Coordinates of C-alpha atoms in Angstrom, one line a residue:
Chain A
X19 CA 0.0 0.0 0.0
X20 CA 1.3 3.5 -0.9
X21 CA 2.6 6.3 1.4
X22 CA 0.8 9.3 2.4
X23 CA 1.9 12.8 1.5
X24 CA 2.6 15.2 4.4
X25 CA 4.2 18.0 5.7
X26 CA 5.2 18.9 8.9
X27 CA 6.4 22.6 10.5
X28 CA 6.8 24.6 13.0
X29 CA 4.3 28.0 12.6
X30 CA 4.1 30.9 14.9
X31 CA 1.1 31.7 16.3
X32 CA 0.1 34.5 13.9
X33 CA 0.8 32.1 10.8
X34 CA 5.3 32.5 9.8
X35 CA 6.8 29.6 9.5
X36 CA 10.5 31.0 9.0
X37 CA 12.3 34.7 8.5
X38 CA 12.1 36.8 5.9
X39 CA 15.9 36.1 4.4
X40 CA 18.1 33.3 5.0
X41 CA 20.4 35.5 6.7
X42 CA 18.2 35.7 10.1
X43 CA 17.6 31.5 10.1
X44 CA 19.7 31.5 13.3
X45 CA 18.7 34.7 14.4
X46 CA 16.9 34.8 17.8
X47 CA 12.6 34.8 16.5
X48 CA 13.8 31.6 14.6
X49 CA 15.0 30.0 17.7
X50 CA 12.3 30.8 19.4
X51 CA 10.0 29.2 16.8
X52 CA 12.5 26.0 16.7
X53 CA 13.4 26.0 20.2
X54 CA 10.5 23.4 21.3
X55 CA 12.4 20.8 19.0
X56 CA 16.1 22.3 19.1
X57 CA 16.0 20.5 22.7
X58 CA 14.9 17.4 21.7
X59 CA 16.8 13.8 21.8
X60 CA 16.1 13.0 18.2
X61 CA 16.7 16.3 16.9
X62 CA 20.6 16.6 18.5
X63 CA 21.5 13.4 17.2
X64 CA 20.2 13.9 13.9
X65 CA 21.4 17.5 13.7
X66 CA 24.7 16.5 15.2
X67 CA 24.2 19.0 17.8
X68 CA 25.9 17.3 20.6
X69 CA 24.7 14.4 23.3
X70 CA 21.7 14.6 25.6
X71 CA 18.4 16.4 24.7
X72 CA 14.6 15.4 26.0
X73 CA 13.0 12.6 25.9
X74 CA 9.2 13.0 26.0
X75 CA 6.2 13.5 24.2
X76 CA 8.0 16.4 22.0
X77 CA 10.7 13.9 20.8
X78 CA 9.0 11.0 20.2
X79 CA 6.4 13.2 17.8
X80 CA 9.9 14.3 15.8
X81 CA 11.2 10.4 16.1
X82 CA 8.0 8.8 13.9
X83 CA 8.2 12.2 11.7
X84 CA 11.6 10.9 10.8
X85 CA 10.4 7.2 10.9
X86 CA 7.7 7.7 8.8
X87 CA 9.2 9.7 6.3
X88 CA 10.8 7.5 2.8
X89 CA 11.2 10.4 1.1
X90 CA 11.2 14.4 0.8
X91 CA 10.3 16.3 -1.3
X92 CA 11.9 20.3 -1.3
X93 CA 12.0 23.7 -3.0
X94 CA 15.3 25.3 -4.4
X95 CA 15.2 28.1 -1.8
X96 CA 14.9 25.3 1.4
X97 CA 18.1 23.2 -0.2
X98 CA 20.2 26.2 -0.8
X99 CA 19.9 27.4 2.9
X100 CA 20.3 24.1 4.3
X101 CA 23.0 23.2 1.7
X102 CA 25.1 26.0 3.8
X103 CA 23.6 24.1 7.4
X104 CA 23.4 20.8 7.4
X105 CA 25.7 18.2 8.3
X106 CA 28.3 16.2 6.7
X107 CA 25.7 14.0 7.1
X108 CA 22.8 15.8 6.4
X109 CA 19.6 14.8 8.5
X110 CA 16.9 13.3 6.0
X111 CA 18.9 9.6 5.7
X112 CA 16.7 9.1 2.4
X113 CA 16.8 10.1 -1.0
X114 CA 15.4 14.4 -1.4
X115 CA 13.6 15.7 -4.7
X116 CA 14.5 19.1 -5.0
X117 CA 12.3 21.2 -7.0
X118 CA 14.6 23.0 -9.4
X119 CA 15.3 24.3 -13.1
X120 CA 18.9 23.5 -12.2
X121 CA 19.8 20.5 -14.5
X122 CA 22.1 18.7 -11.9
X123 CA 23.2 15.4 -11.2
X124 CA 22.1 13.4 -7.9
X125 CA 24.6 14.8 -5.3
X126 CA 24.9 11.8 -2.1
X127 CA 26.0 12.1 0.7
X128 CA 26.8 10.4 3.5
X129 CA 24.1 8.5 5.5
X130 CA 21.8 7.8 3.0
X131 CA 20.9 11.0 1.9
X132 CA 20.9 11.3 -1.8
X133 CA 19.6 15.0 -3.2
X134 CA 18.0 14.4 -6.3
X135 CA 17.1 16.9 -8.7
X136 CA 14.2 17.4 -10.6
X137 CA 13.0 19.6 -13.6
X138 CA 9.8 18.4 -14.7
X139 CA 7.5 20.0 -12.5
X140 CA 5.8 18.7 -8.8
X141 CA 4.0 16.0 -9.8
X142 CA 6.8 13.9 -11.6
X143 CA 8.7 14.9 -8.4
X144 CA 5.9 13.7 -5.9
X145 CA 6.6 10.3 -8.7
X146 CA 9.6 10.0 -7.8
X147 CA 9.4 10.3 -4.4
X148 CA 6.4 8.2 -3.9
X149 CA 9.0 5.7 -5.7
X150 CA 11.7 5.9 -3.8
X151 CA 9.3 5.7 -0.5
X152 CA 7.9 2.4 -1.0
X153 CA 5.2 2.2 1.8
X154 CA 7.1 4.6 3.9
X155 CA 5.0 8.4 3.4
X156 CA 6.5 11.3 1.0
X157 CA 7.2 14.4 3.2
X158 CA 6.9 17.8 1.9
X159 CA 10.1 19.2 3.6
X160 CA 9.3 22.6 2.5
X161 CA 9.1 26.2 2.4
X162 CA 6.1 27.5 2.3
X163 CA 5.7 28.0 -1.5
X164 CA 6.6 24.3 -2.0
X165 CA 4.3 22.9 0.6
X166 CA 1.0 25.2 -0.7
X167 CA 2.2 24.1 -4.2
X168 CA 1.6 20.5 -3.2
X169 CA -1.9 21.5 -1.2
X170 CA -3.2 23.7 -3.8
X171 CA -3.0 20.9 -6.1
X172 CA -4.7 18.6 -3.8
X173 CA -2.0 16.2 -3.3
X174 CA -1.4 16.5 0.4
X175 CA -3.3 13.8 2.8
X176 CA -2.5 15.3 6.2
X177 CA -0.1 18.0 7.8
X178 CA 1.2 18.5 11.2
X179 CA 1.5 22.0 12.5
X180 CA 3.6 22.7 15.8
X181 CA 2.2 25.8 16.8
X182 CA 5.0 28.0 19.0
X183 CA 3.6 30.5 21.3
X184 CA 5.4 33.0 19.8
X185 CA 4.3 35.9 17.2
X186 CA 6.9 36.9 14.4
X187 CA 5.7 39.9 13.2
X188 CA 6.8 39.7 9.9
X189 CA 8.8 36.8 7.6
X190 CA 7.1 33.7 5.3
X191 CA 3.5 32.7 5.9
X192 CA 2.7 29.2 5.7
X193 CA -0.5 29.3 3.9
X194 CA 0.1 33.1 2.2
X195 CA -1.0 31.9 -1.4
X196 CA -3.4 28.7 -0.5
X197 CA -6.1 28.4 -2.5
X198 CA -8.9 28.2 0.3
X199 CA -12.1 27.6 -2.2
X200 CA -10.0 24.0 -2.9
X201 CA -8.8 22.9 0.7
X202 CA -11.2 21.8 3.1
X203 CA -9.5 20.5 6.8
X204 CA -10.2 17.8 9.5
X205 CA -8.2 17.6 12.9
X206 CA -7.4 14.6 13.4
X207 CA -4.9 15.3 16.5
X208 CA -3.5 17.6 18.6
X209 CA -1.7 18.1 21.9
X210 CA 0.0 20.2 24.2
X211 CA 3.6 20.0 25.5
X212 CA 5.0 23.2 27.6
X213 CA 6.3 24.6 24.5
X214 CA 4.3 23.7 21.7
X215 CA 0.6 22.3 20.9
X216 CA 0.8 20.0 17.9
X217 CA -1.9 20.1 15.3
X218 CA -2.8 17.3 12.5
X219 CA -4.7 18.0 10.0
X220 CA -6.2 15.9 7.3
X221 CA -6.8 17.7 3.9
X222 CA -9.9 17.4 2.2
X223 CA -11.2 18.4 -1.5
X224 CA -14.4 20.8 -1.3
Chain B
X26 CA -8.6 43.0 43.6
X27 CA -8.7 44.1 39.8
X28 CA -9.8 41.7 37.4
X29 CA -7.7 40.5 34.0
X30 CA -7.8 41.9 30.9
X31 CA -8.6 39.3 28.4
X32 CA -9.2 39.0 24.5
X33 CA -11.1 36.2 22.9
X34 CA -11.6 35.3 19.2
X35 CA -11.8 32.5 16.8
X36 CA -9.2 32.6 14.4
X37 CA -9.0 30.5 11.0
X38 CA -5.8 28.2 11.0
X39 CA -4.0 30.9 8.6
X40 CA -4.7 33.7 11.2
X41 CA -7.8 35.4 10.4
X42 CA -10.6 36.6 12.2
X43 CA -13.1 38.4 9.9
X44 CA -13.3 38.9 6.5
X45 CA -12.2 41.6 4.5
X46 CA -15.5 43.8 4.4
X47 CA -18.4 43.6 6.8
X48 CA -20.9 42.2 4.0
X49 CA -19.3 39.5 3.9
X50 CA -20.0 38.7 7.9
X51 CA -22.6 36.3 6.7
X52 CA -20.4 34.4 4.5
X53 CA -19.8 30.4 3.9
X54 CA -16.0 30.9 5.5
X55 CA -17.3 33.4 8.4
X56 CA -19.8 30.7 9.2
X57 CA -17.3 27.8 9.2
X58 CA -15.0 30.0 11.3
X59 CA -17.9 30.4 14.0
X60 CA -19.2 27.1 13.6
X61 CA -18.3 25.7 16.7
X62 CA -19.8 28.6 18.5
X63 CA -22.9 28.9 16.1
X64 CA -24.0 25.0 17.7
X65 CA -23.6 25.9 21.4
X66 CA -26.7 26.4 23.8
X67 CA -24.9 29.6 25.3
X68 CA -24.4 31.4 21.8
X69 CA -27.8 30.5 20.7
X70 CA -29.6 31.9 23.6
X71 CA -27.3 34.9 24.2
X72 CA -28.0 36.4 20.7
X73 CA -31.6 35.1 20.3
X74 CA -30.7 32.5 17.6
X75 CA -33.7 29.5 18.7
X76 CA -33.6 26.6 21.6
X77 CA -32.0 24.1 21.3
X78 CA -27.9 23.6 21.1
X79 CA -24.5 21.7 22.3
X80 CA -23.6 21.3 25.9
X81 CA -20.4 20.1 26.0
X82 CA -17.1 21.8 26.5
X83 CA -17.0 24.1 24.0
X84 CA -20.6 25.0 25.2
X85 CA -19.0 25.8 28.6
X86 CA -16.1 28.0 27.4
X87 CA -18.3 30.0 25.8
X88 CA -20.3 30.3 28.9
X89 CA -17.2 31.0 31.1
X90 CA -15.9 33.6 29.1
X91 CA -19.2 35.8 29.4
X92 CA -19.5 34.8 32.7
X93 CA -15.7 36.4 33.4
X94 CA -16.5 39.7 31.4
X95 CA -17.9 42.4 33.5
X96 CA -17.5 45.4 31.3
X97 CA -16.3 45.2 26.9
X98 CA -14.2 47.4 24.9
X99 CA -14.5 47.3 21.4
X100 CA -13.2 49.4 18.1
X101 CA -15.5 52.0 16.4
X102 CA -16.0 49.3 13.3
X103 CA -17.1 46.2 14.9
X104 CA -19.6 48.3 16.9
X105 CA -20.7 49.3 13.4
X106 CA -21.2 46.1 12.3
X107 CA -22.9 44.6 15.4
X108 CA -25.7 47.8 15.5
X109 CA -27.4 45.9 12.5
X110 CA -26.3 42.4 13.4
X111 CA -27.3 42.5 17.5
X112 CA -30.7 41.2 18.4
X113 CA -32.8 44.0 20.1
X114 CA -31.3 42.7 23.5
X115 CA -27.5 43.0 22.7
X116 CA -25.3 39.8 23.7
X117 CA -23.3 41.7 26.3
X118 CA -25.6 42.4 29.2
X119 CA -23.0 44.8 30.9
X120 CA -21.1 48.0 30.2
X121 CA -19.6 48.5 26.8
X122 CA -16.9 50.8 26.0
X123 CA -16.3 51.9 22.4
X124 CA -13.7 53.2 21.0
X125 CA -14.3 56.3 18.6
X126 CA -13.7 60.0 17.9
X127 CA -17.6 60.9 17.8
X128 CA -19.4 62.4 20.7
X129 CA -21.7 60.4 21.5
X130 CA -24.5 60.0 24.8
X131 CA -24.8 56.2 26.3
X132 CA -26.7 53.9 24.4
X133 CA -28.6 52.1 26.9
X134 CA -30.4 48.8 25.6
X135 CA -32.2 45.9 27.1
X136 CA -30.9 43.4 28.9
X137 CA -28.2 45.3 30.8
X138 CA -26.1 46.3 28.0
X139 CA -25.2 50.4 28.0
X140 CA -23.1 51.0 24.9
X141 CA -20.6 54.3 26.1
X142 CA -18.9 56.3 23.6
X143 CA -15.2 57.0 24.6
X144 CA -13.0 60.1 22.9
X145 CA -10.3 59.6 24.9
X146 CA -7.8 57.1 23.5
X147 CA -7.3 53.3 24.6
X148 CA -6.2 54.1 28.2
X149 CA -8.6 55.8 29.2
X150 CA -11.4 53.5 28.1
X151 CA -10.1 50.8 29.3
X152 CA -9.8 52.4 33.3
X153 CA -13.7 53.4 33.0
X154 CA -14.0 49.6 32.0
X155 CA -12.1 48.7 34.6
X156 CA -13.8 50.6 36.7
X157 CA -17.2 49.2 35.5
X158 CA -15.9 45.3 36.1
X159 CA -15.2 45.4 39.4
X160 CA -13.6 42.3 40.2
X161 CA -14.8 41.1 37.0
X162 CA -12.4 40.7 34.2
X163 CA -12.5 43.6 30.6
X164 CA -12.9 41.9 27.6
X165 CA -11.5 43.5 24.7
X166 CA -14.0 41.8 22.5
X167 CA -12.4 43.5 19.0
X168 CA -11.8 43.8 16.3
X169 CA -8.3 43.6 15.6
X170 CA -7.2 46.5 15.1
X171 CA -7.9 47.6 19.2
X172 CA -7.2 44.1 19.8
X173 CA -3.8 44.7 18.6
X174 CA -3.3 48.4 20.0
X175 CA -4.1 47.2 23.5
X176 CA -1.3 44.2 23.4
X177 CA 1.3 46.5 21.4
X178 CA 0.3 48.8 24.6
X179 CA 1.3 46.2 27.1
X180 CA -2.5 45.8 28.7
X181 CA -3.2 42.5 27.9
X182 CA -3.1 40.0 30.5
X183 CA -3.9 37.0 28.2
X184 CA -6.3 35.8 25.8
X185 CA -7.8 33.0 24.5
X186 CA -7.9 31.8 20.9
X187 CA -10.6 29.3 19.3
X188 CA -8.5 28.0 16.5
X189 CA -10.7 26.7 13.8
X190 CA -9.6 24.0 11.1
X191 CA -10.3 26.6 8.3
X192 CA -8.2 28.2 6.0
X193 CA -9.5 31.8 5.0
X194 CA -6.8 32.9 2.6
X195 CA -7.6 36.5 2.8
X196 CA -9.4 38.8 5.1
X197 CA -8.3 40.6 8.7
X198 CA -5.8 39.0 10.1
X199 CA -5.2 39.5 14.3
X200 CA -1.7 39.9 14.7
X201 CA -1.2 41.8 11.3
X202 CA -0.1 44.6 13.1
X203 CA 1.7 42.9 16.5
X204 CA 5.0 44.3 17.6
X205 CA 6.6 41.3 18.4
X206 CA 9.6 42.7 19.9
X207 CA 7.3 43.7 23.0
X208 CA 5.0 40.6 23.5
X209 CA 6.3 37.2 25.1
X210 CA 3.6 34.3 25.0
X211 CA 3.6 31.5 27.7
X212 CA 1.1 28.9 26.5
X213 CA -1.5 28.0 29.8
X214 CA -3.9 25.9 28.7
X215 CA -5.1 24.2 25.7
X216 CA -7.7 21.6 24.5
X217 CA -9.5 20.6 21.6
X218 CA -12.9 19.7 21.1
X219 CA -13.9 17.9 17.1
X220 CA -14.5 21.6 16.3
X221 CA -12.3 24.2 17.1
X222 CA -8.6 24.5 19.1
X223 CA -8.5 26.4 22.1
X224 CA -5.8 27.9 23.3
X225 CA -5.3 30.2 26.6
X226 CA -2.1 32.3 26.6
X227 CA -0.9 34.5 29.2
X228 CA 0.9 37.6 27.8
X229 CA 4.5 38.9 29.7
X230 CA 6.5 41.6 28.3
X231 CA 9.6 41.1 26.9

């Protein structure tokens, strides 16, 4: 049986989901945003951010992100700031779609991670993905314009939002261009830690 | 001892509250962002709407909140808006404080509710409200606009947000206007009932 298609980020509470320019990713708003998984188990290891970390509800909801997650699928913007942040070994451990009109070839690194690149649009790329996933779900990794790409299309099942109680003020809006005539939603789940409440959604046609 | 100052809305999942004009206040997504409220027993009764209705949780923290409010604020627009909406016996059965450069004698209506037209800037309204609470708490019951003034102004205490599993895609969004290098959320409560999110935050300077 196939995969779902999901997506999964961390939103303030008035709707940004990161800063305006790649410059400010590690400035302190972002932080704040992240700082609910920065002090996770699962998110140390796999960020290579040193030993130790939580072990609750918080990072077990990040573990089965990760474990259920075959494949990603990202936009250009997303893998040219993480190309500058990620690891040696970068955190995804599966093979990464990026969205592009760059014609390049697959670039692997170590621990599984093989960035793919892909020119033919986002549903030969959600293919591909779905492919490479096997039963395991496709992940929309992101940004914004990616993810409301794959929702305006109606190609995304469920989503999970981990709402920060922080406001940002100004940066990129999660749903800034959906197409709300097409996308009807269902919570499914949601739950409270001290410093987040996560939300899932599943996406409906109208 | 002085009661809190408190906001409470319901907000679509991609941070709106109302719609862009007030025609539209009727509207297919303005009903699905009230629909939780629209089913309870409380919201039916209080503005006239038939017998009948939910009693669960929801139903009670609509009950609580008027039950909390001992005097309103609101902006010169929404009062606009609710003189052709209210039922003859407005839904706030106390003081209410409105915000607005017109002069402008009480309105007194049935059912407790005395509408008082205040020239004097946010401050001041909100000590005759205070005033008019007691030990009950001020509801600044909208729109965003004073919503926003009053937090940017450091007089919230906290507020409560219905978060509703609807995607708006335009309209008036409540923290458009937020300066976020003032206002520090702690999240203090939060459940969710099949329709709506809600979400209690207490508000700290920072």
């Amino acid at each position: 049986m196939a995969g779902k298609v999901f997506f999964s980020v961390s939103m303030s509470l008035d709707g940004f989901i990161a800063p305006e320019s790649s410059e400010e990713l590690m400035g302190q708003q972002w932080m704040e945003l992240q700082r609910w998984a920065f002090r996770q188990r699962h998110f140390r290891e796999n960020l290579k951010l040193g030993e130790g970390g939580e072990e609750g509800r918080d990072n077990d909801i990040l573990r089965e992100t990760f474990e259920r997650t075959g494949a990603s699928v990202m936009g250009k913007r997303m893998f040219d700031a993480g190309e500058q942040m990620w690891p040696e070994e970068p955190p995804f451990h599966t093979p990464v779609f990026v969205l592009t009109h760059e014609k390049r070839d697959p670039w692997e690194r170590s621990g599984g991670t093989t960035f793919n690149f892909v020119n033919d649009g986002i549903e030969l790329a959600l293919d591909q993905a779905r492919a490479a996933a096997g039963d395991r779900d496709v992940r929309i990794a992101g940004g914004a314009q990616a993810i409301v790409q794959y929702l305006n299309a109606g190609l995304i099942d469920e989503f999970h939002v981990a709402l920060s109680p922080v406001l940002f003020g100004s940066g990129i809006r999660l749903f800034e261009d959906v197409d709300d005539s097409r996308v009807a939603l269902e919570l499914i789940r949601s739950e409270s830690s001290s410093m987040a409440t996560h939300l899932d959604y599943a996406v409906h046609p109208r």
